[in-house]
Every structure is written in structure tokens, then in C-alpha cells.
Coordinates of N, CA and C and ligand atoms in Angstrom, one line a residue:
X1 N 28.4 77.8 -39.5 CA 29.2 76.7 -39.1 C 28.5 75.4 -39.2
X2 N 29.5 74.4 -39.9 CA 28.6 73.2 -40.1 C 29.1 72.1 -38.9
X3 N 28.0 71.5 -37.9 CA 28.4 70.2 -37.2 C 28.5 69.7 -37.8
X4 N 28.9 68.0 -37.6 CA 28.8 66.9 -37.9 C 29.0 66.2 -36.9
X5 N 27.9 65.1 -36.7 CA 27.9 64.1 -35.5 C 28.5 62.7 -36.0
X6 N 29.2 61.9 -35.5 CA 29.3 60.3 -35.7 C 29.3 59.5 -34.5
X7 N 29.4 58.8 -34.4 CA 29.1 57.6 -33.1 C 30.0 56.1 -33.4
X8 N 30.6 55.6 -32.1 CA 31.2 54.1 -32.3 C 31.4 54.0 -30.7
X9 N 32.5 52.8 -31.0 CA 32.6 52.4 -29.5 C 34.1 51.6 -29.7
X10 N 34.3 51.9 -28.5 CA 35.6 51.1 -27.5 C 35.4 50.0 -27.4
X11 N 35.7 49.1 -28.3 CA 35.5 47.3 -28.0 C 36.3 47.0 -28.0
X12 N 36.2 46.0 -26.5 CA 37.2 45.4 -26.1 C 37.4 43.9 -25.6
X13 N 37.7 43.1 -25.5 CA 38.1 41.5 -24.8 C 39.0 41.5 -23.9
X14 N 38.8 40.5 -23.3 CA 39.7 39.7 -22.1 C 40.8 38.6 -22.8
X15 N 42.0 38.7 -22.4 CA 42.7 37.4 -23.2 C 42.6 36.2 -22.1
X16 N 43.2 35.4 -22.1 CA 43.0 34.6 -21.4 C 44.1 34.2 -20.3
X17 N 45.2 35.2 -20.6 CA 46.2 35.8 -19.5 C 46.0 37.1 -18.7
X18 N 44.6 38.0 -18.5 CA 43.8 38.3 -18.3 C 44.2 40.6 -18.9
X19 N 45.1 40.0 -19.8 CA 45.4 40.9 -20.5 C 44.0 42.1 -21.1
X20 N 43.4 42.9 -21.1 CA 42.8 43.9 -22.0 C 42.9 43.8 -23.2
X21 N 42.5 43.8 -24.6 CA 42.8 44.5 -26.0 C 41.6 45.1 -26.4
X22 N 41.7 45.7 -27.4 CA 40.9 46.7 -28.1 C 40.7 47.0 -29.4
X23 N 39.7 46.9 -29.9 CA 39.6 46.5 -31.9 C 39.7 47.9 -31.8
X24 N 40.8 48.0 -33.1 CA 40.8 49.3 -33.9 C 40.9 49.0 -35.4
X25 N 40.8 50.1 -36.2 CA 40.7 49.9 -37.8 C 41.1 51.2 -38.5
X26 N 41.7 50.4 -39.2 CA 42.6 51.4 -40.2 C 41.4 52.0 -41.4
X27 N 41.6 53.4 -41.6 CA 40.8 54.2 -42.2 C 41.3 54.0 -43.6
X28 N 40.1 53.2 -44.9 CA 40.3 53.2 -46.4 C 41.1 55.0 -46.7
X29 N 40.3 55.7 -46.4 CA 40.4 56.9 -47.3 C 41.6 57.9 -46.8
X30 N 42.0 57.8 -45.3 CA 43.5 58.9 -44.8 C 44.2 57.5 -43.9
X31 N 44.4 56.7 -44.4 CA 44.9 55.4 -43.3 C 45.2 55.8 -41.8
X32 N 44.3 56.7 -41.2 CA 44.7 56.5 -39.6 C 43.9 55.4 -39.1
X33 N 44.0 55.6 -37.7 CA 43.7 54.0 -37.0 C 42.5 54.6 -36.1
X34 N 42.5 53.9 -35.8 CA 40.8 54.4 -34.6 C 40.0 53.3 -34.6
X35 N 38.8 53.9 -33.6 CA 38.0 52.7 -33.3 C 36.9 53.1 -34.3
X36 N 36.1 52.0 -34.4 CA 35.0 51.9 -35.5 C 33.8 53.1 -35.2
X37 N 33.8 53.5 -36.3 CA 32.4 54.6 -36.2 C 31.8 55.2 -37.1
X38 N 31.0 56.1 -37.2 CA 30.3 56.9 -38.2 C 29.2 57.4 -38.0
X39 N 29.1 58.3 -39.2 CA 27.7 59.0 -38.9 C 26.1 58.8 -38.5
X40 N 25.8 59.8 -37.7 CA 24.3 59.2 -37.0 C 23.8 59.4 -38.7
X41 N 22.6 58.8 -38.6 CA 21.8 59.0 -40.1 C 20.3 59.6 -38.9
X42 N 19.6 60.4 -40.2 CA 18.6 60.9 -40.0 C 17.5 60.4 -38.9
X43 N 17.3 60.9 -37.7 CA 16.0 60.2 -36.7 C 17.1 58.8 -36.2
X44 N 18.2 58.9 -36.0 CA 18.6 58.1 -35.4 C 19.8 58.7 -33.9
X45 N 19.6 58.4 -33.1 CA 20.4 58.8 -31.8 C 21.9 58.5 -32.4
X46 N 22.7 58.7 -31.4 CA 24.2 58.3 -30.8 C 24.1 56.7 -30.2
X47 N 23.6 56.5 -29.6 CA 23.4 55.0 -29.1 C 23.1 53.9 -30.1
X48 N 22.0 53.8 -31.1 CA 21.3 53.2 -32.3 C 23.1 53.8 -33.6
X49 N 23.2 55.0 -33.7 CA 24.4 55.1 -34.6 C 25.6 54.1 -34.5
X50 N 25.9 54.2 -33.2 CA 27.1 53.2 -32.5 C 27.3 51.9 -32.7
X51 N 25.6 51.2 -32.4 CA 25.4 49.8 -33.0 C 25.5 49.9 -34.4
X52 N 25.2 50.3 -35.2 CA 24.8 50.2 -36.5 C 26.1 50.0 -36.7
X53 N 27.0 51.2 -36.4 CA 27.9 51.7 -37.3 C 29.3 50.5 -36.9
X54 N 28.9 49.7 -36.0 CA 30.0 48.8 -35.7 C 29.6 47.2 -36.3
X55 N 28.4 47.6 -36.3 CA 27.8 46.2 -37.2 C 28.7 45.9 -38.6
X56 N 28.0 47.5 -38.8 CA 28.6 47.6 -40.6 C 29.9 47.3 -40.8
X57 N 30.7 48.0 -39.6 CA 32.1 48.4 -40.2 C 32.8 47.3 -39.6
X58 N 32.5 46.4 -38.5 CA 33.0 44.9 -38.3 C 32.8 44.2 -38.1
X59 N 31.0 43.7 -38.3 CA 29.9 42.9 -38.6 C 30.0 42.4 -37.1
X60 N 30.5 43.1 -36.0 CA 30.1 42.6 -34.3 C 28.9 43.0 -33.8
X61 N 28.4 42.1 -32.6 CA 27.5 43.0 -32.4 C 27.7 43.0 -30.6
X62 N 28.3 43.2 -30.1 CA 29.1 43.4 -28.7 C 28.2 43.8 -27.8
X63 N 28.3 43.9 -26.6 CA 27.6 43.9 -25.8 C 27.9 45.5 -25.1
X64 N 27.1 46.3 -25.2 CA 27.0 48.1 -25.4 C 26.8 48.5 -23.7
X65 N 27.8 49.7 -23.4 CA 27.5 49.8 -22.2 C 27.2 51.2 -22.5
X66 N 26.3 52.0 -22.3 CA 26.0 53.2 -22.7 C 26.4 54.4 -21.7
X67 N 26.3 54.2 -20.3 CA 27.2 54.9 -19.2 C 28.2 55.4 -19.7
X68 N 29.0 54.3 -20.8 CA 30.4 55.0 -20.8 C 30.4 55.8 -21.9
X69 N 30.9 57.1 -22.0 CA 30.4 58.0 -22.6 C 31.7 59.1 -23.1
X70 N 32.2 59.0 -23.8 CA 33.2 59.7 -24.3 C 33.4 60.8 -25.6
X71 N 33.5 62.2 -25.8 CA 33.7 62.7 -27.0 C 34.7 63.5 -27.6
X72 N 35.3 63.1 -28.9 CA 35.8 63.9 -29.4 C 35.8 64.8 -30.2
X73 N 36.4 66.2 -30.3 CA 36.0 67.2 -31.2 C 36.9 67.8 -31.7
X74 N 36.8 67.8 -33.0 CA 38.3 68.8 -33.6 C 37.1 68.9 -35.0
X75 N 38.1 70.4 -36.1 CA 37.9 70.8 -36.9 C 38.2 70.2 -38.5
X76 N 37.3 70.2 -39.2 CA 37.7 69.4 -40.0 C 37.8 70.2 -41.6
X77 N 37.7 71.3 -41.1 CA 37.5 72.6 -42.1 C 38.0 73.9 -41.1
X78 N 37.7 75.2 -41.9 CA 37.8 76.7 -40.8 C 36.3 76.2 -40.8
X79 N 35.9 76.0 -41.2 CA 33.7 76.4 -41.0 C 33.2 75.0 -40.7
X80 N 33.4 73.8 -40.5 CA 33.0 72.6 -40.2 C 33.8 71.9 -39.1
X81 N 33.2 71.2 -37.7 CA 33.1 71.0 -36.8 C 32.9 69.5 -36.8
X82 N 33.4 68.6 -36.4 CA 33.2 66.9 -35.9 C 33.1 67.4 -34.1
X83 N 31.8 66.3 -34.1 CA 32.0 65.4 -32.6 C 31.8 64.2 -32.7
X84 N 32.5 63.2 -32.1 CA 32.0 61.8 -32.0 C 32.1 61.5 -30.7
X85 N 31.2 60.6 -30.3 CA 30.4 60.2 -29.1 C 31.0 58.7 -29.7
X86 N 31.7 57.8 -28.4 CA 32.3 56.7 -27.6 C 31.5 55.9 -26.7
X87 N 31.1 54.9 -27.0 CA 30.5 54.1 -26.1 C 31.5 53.1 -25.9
X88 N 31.2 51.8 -24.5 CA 32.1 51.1 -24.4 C 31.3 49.8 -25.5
X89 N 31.8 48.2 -26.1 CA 31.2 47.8 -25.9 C 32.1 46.4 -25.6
X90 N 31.7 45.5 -25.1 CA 32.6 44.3 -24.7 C 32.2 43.2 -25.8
X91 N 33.2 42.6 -25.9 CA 33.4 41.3 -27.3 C 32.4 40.4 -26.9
X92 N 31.6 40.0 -27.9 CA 31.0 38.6 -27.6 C 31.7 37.3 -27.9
X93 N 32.5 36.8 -27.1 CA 33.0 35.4 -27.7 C 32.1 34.4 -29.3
X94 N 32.9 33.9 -29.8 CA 32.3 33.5 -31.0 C 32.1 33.9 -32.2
X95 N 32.1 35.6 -31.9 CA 31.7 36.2 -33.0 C 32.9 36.7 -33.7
X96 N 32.8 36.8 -35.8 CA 34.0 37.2 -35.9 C 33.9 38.6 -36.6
X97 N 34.8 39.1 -36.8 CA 35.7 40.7 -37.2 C 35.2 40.5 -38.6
X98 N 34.7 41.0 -39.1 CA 34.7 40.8 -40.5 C 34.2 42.5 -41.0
X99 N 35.3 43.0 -41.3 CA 35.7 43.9 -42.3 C 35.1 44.4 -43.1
X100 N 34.2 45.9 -43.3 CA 33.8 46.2 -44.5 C 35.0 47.1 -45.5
X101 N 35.2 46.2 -46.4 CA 36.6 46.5 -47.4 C 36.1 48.3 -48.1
X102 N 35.3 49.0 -48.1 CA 34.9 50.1 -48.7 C 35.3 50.7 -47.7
X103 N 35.6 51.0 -46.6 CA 35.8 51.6 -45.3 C 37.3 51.5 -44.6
X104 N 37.3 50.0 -44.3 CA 38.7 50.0 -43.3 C 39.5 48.7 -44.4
X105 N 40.3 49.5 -44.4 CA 41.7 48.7 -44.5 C 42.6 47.8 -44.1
X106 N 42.0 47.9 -42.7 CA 42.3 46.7 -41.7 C 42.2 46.9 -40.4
X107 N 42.0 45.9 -39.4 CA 41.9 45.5 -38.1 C 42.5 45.0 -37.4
X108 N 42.5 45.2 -36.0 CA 43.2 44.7 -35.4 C 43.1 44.7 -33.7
X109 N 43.7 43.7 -33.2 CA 43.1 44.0 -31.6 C 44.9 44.2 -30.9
X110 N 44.2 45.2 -30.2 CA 45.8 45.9 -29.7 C 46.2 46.1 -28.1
X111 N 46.9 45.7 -27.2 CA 46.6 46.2 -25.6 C 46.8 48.0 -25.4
X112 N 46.7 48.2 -24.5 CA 46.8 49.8 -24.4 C 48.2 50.0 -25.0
X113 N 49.3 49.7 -24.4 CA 50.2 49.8 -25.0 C 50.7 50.1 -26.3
X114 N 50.4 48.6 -27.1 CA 50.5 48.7 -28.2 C 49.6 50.0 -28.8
X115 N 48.5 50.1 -28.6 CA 47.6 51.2 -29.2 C 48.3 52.5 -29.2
X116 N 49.2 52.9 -28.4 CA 49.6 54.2 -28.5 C 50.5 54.3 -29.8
X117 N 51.0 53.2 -29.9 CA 51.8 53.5 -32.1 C 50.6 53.7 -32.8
X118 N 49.3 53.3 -32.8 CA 48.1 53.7 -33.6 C 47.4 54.7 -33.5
X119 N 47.1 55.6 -32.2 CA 46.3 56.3 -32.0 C 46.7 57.4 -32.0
X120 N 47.0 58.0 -32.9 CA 47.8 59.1 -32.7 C 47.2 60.8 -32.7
X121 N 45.8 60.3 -33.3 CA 45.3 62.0 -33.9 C 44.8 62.1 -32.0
X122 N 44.6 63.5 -32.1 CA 43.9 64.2 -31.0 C 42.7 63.4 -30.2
X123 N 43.0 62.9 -28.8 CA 41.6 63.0 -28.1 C 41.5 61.0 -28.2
X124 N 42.1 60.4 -29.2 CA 41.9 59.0 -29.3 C 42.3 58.3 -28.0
X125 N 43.8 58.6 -27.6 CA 44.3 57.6 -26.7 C 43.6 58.2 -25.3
X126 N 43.6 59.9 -25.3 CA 42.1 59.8 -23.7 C 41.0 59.2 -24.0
X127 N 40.7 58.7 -24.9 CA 39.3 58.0 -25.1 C 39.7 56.5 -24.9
X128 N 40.7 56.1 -25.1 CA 40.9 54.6 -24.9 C 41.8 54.7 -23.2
X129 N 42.4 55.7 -22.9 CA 42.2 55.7 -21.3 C 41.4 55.6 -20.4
X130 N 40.3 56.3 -20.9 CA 39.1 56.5 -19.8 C 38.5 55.6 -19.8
X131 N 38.6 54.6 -20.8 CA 38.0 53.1 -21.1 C 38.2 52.2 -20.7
X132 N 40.0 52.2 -20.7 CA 40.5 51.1 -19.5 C 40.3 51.8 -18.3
X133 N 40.5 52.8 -17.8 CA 40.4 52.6 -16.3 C 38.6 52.6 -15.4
X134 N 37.9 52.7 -16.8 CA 36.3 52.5 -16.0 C 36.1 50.7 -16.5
X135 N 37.0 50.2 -17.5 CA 36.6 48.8 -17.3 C 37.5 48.2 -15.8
X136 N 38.3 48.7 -15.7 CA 39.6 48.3 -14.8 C 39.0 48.8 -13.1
X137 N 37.9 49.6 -13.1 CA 37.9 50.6 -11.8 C 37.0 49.4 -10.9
Ligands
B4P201 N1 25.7 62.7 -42.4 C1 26.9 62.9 -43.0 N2 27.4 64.2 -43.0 C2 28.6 64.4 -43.7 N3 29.3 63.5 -44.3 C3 28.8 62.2 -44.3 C4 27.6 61.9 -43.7 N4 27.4 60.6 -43.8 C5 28.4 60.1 -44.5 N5 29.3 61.1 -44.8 C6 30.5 60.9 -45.6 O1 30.7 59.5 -45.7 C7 32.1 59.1 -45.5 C8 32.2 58.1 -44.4 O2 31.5 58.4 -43.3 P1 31.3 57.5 -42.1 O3 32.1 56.3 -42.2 O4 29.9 57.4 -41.8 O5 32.0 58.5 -41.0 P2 33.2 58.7 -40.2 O6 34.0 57.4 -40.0 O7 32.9 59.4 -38.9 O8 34.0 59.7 -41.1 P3 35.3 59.8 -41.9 O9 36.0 58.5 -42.1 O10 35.0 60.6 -43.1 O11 36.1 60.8 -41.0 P4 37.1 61.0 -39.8 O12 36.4 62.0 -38.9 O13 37.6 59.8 -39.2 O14 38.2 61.7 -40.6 C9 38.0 63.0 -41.2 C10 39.3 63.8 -41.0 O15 39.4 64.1 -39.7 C11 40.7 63.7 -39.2 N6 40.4 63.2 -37.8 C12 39.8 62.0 -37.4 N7 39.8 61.9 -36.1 C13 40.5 63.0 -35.6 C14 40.8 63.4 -34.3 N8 40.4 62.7 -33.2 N9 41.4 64.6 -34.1 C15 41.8 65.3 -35.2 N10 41.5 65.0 -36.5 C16 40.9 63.8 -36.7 C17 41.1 62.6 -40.1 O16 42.5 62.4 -40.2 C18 40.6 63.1 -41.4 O17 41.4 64.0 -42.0 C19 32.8 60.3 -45.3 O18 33.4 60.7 -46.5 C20 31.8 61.3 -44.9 O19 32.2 62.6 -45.3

């Protein structure tokens, strides 16, 4: 059986009608939506993966709460296994979104609501629940 690990995070902002949103990104290669992530690389954690992999894929660098801790697992073969590990991280004002075009297809910031037209594979929208209600708790 083959694992495979990846790592990202639940980032999110305040609007200024004190509304929630949440960056998600459209996948280059099967256009689903999700939050930013990818694979740990060699001698690197889940935490160090998360940063990296949000840098890369939307050049943010957010402020990481590592407590929050979420995973999803499904099959991606009969013989090959994903988990990805969820961190939260919160927007830094100022900074912008900027897209790596080899990866996502596009972006976007969404309220919970809205997110449920986007999030549709298994395990996404409990990961963006458990997110609002521990930013919210
Ligand atoms: N160390 C390493 N080991 C192996 N490969 C590596 C690697 N480093 C890089 N790669 C390769 O490099 C490319 C990009 O990697 P990354 O950009 O690093 O990784 P990723 O976002 O986690 O992977 P990817 O976009 O492939 O997969 P996802 O699980 O969303 O989508 C894959 C499938 O799962 C489905 N899926 C996604 N989320 C799901 C969910 N929650 N429930 C059910 N199915 C889901 C999708 O629809 C899709 O069909 C990939 O081609 C990858 O194979």
C-alpha cells in the first residue's frame, strides 16, 4: 500500500461587516476547488509543508495557527492512500493572492455558505466547519 502525505491550510479573513471568508483554489489538472496544499517534500514536517505549500500556490504568508488540526483521507487508487493535514491560518492584511498559474486555475474568497457550491469532494466542507466554529468558539 502506497501513502501519500500533503499539507495546507484554512485561510481565512474578517470583512469589514464582520462577515468570515475563506481562500479556496481551483485545481489546474481535475478543476475541483479546495484549499491550498501539497505534498510534504523529503525531511520536511506537516507544519513547514503548509507554509511552503501556501506560499507557493498563493504567494501568502498568513499567520499559522497549528492547534487547529484537521485531516482528510480518501483513496486515490485500490493500492494508494492520501492524507492531508489542515491547519488554520489567518490573512495578513496587505498582502496579495497571487496565483501559481501551473497549479490553480483560480481563486477565490468565499463565506461558508457560498463555499458549499465549491467544496464538494469528501471531508472538505467538515474541514471548513471545524474551522469556523473554532475561529467562531
Ligand atoms: N511526494 C509526492 N508523492 C507523490 N506525488 C507527488 C509528490 N510530490 C508531487 N507529486 C505530484 O505532483 C503533483 C502536484 O502535487 P502537489 O500540488 O504537491 O499536491 P496536491 O495538491 O496534494 O496533489 P494533487 O493536486 O495531485 O491531488 P489531490 O489530492 O487534490 O487530487 C488527486 C485526486 O484526488 C481527488 N480528491 C482530492 N481531494 C479529495 C477528497 N477530499 N476526497 C476524495 N477525493 C479527493 C481529486 O479529485 C483527484 O482525483 C501531483 O501530480 C502529484 O501526483
Amino acid at each position: 500500500m502506497i501513502m501519500e502525505h500533503s499539507a495546507g491550510a484554512v485561510i481565512y479573513k474578517k470583512r469589514a461587516d464582520g462577515q468570515l471568508e475563506y481562500l479556496i483554489v481551483q485545481s489546474v489538472i481535475n478543476h475541483n476547488w479546495g484549499f491550498p496544499k501539497g505534498h510534504l517534500e523529503a525531511s520536511e514536517d506537516a507544519q513547514e509543508a503548509a507554509k511552503r505549500e501556501v506560499f507557493e500556490e498563493v504567494g501568502l504568508k498568513p499567520k499559522f495557527d497549528f492547534n487547529f488540526v484537521r485531516k482528510t483521507h480518501y483513496a486515490l487508487t485500490d493500492t494508494k492512500f492520501k492524507t492531508v493535514t489542515f491547519f488554520l491560518a489567518k490573512y495578513v492584511p496587505g498582502q496579495e493572492v497571487v496565483a501559481q498559474k501551473e497549479e490553480i486555475l483560480a481563486d477565490k474568497w468565499v463565506t461558508f455558505d457560498a463555499a458549499k457550491e465549491y467544496l464538494t469532494e469528501y471531508g472538505k466542507m467538515g474541514v471548513l466547519t471545524a474551522a469556523r466554529d473554532y475561529i467562531e468558539k
